[in-house]
Coordinates of C-alpha atoms in Angstrom, one line a residue:
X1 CA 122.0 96.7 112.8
X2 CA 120.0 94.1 111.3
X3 CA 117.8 94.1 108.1
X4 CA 114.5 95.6 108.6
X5 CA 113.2 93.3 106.2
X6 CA 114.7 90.1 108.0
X7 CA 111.7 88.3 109.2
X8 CA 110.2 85.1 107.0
X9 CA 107.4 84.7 109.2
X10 CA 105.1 86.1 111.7
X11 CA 106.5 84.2 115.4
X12 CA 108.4 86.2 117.6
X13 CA 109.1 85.2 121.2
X14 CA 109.2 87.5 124.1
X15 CA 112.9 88.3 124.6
X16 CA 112.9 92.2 126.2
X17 CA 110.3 91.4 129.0
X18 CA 110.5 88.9 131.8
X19 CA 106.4 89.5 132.6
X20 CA 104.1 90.9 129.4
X21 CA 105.6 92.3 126.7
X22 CA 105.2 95.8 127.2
X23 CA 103.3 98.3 124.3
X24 CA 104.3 101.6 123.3
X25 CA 101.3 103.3 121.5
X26 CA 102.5 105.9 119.1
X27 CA 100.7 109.0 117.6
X28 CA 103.5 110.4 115.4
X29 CA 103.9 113.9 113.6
X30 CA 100.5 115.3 111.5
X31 CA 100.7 115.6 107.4
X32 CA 99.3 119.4 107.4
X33 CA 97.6 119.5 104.2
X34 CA 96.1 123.3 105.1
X35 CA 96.8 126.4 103.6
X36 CA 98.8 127.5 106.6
X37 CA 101.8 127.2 107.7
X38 CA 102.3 124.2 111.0
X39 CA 102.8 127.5 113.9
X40 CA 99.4 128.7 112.8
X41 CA 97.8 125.0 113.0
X42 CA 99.3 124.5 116.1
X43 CA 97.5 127.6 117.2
X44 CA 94.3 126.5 115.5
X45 CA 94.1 123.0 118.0
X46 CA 95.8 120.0 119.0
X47 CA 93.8 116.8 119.7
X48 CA 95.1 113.3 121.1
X49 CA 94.2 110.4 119.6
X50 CA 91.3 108.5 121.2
X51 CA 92.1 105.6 119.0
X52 CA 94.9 104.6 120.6
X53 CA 93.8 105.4 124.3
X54 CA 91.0 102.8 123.8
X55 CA 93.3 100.5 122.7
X56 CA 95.9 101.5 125.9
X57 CA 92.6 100.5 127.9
X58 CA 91.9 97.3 126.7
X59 CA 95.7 96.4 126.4
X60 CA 96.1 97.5 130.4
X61 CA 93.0 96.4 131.3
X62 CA 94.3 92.7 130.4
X63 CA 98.0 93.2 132.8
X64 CA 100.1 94.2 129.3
X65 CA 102.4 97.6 130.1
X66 CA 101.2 100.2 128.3
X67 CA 102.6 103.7 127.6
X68 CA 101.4 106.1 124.9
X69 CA 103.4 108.7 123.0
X70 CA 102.1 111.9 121.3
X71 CA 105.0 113.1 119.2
X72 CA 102.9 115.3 117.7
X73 CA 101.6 116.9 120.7
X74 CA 105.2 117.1 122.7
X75 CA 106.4 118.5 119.0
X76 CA 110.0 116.1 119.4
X77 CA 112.3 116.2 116.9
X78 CA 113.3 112.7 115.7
X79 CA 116.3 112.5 117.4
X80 CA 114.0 113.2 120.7
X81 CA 111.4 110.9 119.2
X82 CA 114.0 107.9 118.5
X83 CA 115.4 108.0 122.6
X84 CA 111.7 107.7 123.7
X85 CA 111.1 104.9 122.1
X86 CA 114.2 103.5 122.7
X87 CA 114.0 104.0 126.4
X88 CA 110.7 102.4 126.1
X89 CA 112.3 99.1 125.6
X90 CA 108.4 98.6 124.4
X91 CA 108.3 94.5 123.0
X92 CA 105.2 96.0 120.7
X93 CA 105.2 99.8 118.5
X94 CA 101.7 100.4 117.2
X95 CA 100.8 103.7 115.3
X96 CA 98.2 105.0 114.3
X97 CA 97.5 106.5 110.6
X98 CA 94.8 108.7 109.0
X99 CA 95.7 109.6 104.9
X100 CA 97.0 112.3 105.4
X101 CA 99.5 111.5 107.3
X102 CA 100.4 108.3 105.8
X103 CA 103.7 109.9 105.6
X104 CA 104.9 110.7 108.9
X105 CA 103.6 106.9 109.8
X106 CA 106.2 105.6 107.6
X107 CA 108.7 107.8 108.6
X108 CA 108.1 107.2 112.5
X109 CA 107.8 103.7 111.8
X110 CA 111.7 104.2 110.5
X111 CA 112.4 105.5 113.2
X112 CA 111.4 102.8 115.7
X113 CA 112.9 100.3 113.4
X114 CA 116.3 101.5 114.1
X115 CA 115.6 102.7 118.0
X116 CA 114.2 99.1 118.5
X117 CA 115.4 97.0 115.8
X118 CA 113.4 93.5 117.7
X119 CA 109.9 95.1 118.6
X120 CA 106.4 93.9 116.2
X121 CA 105.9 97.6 114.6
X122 CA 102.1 97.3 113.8
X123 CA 99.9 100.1 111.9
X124 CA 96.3 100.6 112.4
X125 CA 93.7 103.7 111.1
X126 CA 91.6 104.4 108.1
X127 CA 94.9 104.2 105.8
X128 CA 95.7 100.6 106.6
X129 CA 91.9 99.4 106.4
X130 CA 92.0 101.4 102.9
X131 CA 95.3 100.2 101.4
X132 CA 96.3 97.1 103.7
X133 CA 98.3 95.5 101.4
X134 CA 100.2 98.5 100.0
X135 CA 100.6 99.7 103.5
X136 CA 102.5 96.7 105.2
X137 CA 104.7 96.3 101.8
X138 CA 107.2 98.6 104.2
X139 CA 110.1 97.0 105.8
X140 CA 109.4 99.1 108.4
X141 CA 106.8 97.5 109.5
X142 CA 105.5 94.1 110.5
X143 CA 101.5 93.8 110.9
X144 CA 98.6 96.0 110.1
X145 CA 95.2 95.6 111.9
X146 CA 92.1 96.2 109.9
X147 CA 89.0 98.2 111.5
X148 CA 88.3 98.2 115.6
X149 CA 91.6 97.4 117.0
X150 CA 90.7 96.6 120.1
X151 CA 90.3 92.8 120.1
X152 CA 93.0 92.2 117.6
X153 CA 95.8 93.9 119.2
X154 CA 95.0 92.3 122.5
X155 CA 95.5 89.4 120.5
X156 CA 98.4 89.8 118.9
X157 CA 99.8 90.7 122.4
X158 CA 99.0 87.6 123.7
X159 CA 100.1 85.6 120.6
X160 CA 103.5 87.4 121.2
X161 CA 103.4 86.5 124.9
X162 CA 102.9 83.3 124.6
X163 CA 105.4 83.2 121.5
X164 CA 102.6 81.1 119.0
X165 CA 102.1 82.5 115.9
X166 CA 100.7 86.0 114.2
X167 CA 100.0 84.5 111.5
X168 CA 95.7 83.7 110.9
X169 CA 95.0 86.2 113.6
X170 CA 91.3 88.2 112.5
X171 CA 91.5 91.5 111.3
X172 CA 95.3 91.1 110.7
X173 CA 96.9 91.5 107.4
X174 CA 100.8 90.0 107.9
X175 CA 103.8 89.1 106.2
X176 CA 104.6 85.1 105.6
X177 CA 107.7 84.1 103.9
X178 CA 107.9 87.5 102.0
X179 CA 104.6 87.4 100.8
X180 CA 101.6 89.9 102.6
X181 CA 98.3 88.1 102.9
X182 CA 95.3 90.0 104.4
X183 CA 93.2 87.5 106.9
X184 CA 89.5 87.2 107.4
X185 CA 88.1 90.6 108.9
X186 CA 87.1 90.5 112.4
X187 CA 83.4 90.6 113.2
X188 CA 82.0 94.1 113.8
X189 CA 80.6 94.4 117.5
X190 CA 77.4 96.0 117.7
X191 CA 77.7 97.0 121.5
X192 CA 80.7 98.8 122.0
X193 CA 79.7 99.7 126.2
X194 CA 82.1 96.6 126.3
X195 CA 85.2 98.5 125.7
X196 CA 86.5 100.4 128.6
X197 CA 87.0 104.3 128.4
X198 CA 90.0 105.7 126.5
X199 CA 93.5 105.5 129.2
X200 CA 93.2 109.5 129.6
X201 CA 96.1 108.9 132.4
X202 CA 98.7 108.3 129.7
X203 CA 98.8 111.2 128.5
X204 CA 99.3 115.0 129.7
X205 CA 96.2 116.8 128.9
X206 CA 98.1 120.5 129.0
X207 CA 99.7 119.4 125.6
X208 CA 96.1 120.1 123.9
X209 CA 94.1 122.6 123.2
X210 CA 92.0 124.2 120.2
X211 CA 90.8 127.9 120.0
X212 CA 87.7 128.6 121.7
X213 CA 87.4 125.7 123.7
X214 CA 88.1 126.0 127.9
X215 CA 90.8 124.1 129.5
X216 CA 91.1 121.7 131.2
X217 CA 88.5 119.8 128.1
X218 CA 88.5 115.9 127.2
X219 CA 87.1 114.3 123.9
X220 CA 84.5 111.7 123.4
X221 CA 83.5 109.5 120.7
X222 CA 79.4 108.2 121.7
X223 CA 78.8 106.6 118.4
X224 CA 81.3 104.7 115.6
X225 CA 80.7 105.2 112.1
X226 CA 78.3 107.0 110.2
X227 CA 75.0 106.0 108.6
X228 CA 74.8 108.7 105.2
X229 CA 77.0 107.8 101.9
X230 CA 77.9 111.4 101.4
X231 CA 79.7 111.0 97.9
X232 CA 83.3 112.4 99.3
X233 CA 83.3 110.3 102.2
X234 CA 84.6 106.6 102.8
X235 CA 83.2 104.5 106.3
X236 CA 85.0 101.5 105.4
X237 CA 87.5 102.0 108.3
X238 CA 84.0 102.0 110.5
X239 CA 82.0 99.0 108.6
X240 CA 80.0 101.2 106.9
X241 CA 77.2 101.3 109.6
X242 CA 76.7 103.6 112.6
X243 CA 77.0 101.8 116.0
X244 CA 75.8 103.7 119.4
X245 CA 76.9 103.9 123.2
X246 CA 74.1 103.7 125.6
X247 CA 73.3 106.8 127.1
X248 CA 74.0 105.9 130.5
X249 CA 77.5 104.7 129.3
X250 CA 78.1 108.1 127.7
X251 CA 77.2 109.8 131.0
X252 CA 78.9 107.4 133.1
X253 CA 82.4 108.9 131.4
X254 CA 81.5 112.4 131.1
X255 CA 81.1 111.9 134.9
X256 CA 84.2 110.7 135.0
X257 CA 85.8 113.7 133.2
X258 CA 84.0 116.5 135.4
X259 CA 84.1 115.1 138.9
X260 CA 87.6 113.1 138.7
X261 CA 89.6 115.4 135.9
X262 CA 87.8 119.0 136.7
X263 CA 86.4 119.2 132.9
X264 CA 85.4 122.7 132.0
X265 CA 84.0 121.1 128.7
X266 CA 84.0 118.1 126.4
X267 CA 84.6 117.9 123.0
X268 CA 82.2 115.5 120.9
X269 CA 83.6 113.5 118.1
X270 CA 81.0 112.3 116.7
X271 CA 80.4 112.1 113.0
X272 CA 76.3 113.6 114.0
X273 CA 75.8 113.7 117.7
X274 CA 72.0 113.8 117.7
X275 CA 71.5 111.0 114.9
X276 CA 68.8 109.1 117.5
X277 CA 66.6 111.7 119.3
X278 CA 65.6 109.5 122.1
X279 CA 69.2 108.6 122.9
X280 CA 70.1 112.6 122.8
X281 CA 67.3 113.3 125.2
X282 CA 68.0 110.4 127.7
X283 CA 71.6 111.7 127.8
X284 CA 70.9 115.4 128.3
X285 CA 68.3 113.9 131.2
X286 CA 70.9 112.1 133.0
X287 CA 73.3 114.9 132.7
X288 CA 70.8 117.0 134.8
X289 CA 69.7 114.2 136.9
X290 CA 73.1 113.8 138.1
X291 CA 74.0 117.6 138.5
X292 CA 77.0 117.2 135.8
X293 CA 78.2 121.0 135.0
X294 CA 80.0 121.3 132.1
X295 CA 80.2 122.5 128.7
X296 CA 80.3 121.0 125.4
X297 CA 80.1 121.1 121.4
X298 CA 78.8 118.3 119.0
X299 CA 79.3 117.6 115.2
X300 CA 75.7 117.2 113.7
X301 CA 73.8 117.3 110.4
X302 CA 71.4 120.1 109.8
X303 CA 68.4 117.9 108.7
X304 CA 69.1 115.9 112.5
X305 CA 67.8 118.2 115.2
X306 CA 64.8 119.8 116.3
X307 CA 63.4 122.7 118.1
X308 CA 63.1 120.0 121.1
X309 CA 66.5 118.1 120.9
X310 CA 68.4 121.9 120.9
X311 CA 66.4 123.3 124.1
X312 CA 67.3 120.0 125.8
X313 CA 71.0 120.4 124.4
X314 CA 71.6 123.9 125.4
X315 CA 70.1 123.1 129.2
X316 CA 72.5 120.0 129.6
X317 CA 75.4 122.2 128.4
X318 CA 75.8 122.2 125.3
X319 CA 77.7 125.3 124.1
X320 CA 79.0 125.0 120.4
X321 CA 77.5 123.4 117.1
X322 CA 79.7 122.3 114.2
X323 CA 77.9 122.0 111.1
X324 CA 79.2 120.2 108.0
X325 CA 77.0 122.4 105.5
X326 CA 79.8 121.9 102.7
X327 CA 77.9 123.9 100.2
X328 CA 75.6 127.1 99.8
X329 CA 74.4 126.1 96.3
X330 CA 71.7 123.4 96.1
X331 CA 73.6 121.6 92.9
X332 CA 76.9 121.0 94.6
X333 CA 74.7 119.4 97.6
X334 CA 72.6 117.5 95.3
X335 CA 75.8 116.3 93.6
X336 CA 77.7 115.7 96.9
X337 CA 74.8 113.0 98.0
X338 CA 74.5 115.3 101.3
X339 CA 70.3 115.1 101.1
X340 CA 70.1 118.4 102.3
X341 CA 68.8 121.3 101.6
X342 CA 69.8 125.0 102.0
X343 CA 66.4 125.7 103.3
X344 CA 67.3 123.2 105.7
X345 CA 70.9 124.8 106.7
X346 CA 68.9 128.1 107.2
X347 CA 66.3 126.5 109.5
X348 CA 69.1 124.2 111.8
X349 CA 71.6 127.4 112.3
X350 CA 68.9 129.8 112.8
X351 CA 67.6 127.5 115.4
X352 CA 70.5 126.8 117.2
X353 CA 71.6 130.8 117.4
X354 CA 68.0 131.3 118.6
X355 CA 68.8 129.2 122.0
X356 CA 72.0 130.6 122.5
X357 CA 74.7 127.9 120.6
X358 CA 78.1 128.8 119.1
X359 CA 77.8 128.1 115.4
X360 CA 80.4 126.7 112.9
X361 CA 80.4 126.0 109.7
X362 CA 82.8 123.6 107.4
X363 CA 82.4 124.4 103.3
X364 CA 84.5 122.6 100.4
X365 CA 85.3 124.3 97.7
X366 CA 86.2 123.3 93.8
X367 CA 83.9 120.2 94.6
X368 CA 82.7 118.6 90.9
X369 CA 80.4 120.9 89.0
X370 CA 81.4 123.9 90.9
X371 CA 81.3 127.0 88.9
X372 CA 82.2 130.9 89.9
X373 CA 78.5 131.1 90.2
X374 CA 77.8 128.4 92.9
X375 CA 81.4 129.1 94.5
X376 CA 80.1 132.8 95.2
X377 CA 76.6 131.4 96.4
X378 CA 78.4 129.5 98.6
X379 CA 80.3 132.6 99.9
X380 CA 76.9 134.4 99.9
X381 CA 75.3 131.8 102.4
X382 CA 78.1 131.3 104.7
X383 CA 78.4 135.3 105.1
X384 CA 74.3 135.5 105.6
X385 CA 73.9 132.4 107.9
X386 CA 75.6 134.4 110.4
X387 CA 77.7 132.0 111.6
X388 CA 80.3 132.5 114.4
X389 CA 82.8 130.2 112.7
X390 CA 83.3 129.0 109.4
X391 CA 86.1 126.7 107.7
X392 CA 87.2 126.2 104.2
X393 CA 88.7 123.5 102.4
X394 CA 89.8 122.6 98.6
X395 CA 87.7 119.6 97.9
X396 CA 89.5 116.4 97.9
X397 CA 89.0 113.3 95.8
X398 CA 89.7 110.9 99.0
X399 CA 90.2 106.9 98.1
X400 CA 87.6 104.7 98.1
X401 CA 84.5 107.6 97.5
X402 CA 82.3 107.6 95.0
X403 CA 84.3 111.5 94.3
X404 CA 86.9 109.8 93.6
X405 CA 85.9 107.3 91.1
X406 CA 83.5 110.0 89.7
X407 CA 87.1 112.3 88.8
X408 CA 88.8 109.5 87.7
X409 CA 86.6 108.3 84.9
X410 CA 86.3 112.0 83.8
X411 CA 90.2 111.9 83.5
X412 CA 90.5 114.7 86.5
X413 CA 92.9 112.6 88.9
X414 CA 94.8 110.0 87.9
X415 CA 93.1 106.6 88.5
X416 CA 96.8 105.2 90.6
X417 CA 97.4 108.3 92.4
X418 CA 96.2 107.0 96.0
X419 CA 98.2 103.4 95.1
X420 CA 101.4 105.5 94.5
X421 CA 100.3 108.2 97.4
X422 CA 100.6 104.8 99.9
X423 CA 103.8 103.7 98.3
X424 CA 105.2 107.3 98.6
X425 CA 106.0 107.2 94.8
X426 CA 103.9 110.0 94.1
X427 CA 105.7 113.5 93.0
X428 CA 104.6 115.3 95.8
X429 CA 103.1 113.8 99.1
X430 CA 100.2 116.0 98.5
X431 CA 96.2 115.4 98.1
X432 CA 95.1 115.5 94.6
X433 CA 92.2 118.6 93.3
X434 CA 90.1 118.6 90.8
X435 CA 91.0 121.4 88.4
X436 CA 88.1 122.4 85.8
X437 CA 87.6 124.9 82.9
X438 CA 87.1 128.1 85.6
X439 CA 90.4 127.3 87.6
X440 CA 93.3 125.2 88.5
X441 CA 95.4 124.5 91.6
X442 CA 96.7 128.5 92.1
X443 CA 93.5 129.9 91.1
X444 CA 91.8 127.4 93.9
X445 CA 94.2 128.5 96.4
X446 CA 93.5 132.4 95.8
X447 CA 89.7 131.2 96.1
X448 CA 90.2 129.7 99.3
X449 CA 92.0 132.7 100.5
X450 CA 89.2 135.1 99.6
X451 CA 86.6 132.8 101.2
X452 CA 88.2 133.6 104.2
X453 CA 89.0 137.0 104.1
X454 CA 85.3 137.8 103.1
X455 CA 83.6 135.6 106.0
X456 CA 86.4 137.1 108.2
X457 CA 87.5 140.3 107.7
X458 CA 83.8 142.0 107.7
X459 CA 83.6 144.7 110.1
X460 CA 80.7 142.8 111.9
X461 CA 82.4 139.9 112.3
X462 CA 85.5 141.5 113.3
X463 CA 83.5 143.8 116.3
X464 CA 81.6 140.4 117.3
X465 CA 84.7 138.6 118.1
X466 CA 86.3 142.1 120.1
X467 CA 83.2 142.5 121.8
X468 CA 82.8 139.2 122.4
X469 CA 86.4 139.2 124.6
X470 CA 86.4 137.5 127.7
X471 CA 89.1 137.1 130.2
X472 CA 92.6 135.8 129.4
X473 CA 91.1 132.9 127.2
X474 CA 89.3 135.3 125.0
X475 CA 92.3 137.1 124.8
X476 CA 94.3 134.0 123.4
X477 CA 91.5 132.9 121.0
X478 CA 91.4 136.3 119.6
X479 CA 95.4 136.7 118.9
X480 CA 95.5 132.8 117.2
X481 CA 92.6 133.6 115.2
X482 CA 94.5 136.6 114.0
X483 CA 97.8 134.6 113.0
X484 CA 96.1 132.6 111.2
X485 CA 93.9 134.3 109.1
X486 CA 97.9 136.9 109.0
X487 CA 99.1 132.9 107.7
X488 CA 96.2 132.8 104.7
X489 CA 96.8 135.7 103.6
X490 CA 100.8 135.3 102.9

């Protein structure tokens, strides 16, 4: 086999492919960083990737061969994993890569390297736009694309077509002569109705699923980016801007979904769904106008709806609302940079219970300045919102957020941890917390635990959810809910 780290420069020809080179499109193996074990998260949900089904459009769209692989989903083994790629015969490997499962990347990316020791193995996702030079400093792989990927993978595809070089492609960072260089950033496209809609074909949509959501479902992204600077959240991967879909774009695929695929319901992505009213209301009009029956949930804000957006919302289906409230103790929000309020979390969840909605709510515990005393108002709020859901999570000091910097100059996280994270030279491939006078990591994780058990394991929460039974589906939701919560409390 030859040395993975044999290239001097960025020029391949075609050798493997008479026509196009052909492109696998890889989703490898999740990093679970929960408190659960990977059964009970594998109960909890399992989304594809519609990062790399909008770049299988584009790429197909143009005549290249496309074929994407979920390993994650199809849970294969790395010896299954390493024939599928190799009967591939793919010319071009691209992954995909959050943070947290930076990892797995690498180790996929392995993988390929020996199953297809001549393909371009390229990495794109928020961890190469974060860390692009410390990412492509593996052998394993051979360019990284920066931000949207859709215009600078085609590219690179047709570079490697036409056998001219990778080198000054946009948006690419490469190696040259053993040496990375990152090159200019591709411009940001304000319209994204230009892109086509993800290549749902490639995939087998009975691989997925997430408690309390109806099969057969799709997922939809109607907006990139995010326009609020919450202080433990990063948008560079997203330009740091918020750009929308047209309305009739948005409907145009959920019609897709529900007259072509049978959608039961569609799963928003959205960082906030209902950021531009008049955009929200034009979509729930066409929805009715063309007699599109179907359910769905949204990801919103609790200071970005009204009493007029949620009536217009429930009628064009909507069933669920996720909520990121974080926090039930005014401080922590202030500190966070959220610019809410818990009068305002009150008034949004009451609202949306009054007109029938699902709620959920996501909380972060051990956040800076947390103290026993907000930690239990926090508790207190989540248990009195009456929410249908909630979800907790230690608070992590992600790279490039203002959290992070914040910790590090108080000397709670160690100012290289993310640098040797991406280089896996850190003790333990795990997320950094930010211990404090009232608790470190075991007393977080028995906090965590309780927040649970207390939302959970009330007796009117536990009759809501056995009353609330219905059919075989109800049935299922109700027996993964109970291993994991059996999973939290090990």
């Amino acid at each position: 086999m030859k040395n993975p780290g044999r290239r001097s420069q960025v020029c391949y020809n075609p050798r493997m492919s008479k026509g196009l080179p052909k492109v696998l499109l890889v989703k490898y193996h999740d990093t679970n960083i929960r408190p659960i074990p990977d059964h009970a998260e594998r109960t909890l949900q399992i989304f594809p990737s519609l990062g790399i089904l909008y770049l299988a459009a584009v790429l197909r769209e143009e005549g290249f061969p496309v074929e994407v692989l979920d390993a994650n989903a199809e849970n294969l083994s790395a010896q299954a994993f390493h024939q599928r790629v190799r009967d591939s015969q793919a010319r071009i490997v691209g992954f995909t890569s959050m943070t947290a499962g930076w990892p797995s990347t690498i180790e996929g990316a392995g993988i390929v390297r020996e199953a297809l020791p001549e393909a371009l193995v390229v990495v794109g996702g928020p961890q190469l736009s974060i860390h692009p030079e410390l990412c492509l400093s593996f052998p394993q792989l051979d360019l990284g694309v920066c931000g949207d990927g859709e215009e600078t993978l085609l590219e690179v595809a047709r570079a490697l077509a036409g056998g001219t070089s990778l080198e000054e492609i946009p948006g690419t960072v490469v190696k040259i002569d053993g040496e990375i260089r990152k090159n200019p950033e591709r411009t940001w496209h304000r319209d994204i109705d230009r892109y086509p809609f993800p290549a749902v074909d490639l995939l087998d949509w009975n691989l997925y699923r997430a408690l309390t959501v109806q099969t057969p479902f799709y997922t939809m992204v109607t907006t990139r980016g995010c326009p609020f600077k919450c202080r433990f959240c990063s948008q560079i991967y997203a330009g740091n801007t918020v750009r929308f879909r047209s309305p009739e774009n948005v409907v145009d695929e959920i019609e897709l979904y529900v007259r072509k695929h049978g959608a039961r319901e569609i799963v928003f992505f959205d960082e906030t769904f209902t950021l531009n009213k008049a955009r929200v209301m034009r979509i729930c009009q066409l929805i009715r106008e063309r007699g599109l029956v179907f359910r769905f949930d949204m990801r919103t804000r609790v200071d970005s709806l009204d009493e007029e957006m949620v009536l217009a919302l429930r009628e064009a289906g909507g069933q669920r609302v996720h909520f990121g409230i974080e926090s039930g103790a005014q401080e922590i929000l202030d500190r966070m940079g959220k610019q809410t309020t818990v009068d305002q979390v009150r008034t949004a969840v009451s609202l949306c219970k009054k007109h029938g909605f699902s709620t959920r709510g996501y909380f972060m515990i051990g956040y800076l300045g947390e103290t026993p005393q907000t930690y239990a108002e926090t508790l207190k709020v989540a248990r009195e919102l009456d929410l249908d859901w909630a979800s907790f999570s230690i608070t992590t000091p992600l790279p490039q957020t203002h959290l992070f910097d914040e910790a590090r100059d108080l000397g709670l996280v160690d100012e290289g941890f993310w640098r040797d994270y991406t280089l896996l030279q850190s003790p333990r491939l795990q997320f950094p917390i930010i211990e404090s006078e009232y608790w470190d990591e075991a007393r977080l994780q028995k906090m965590l635990k309780r927040a649970y058990s207390s939302f959970y394991l009330r007796p009117r929460m536990v009759w809501r959810h056995l009353t609330g039974l219905r059919g075989w589906e109800g049935l299922r939701n109700l027996v993964g809910g109970v291993r994991v919560m059996l999973s939290l409390q090990r």
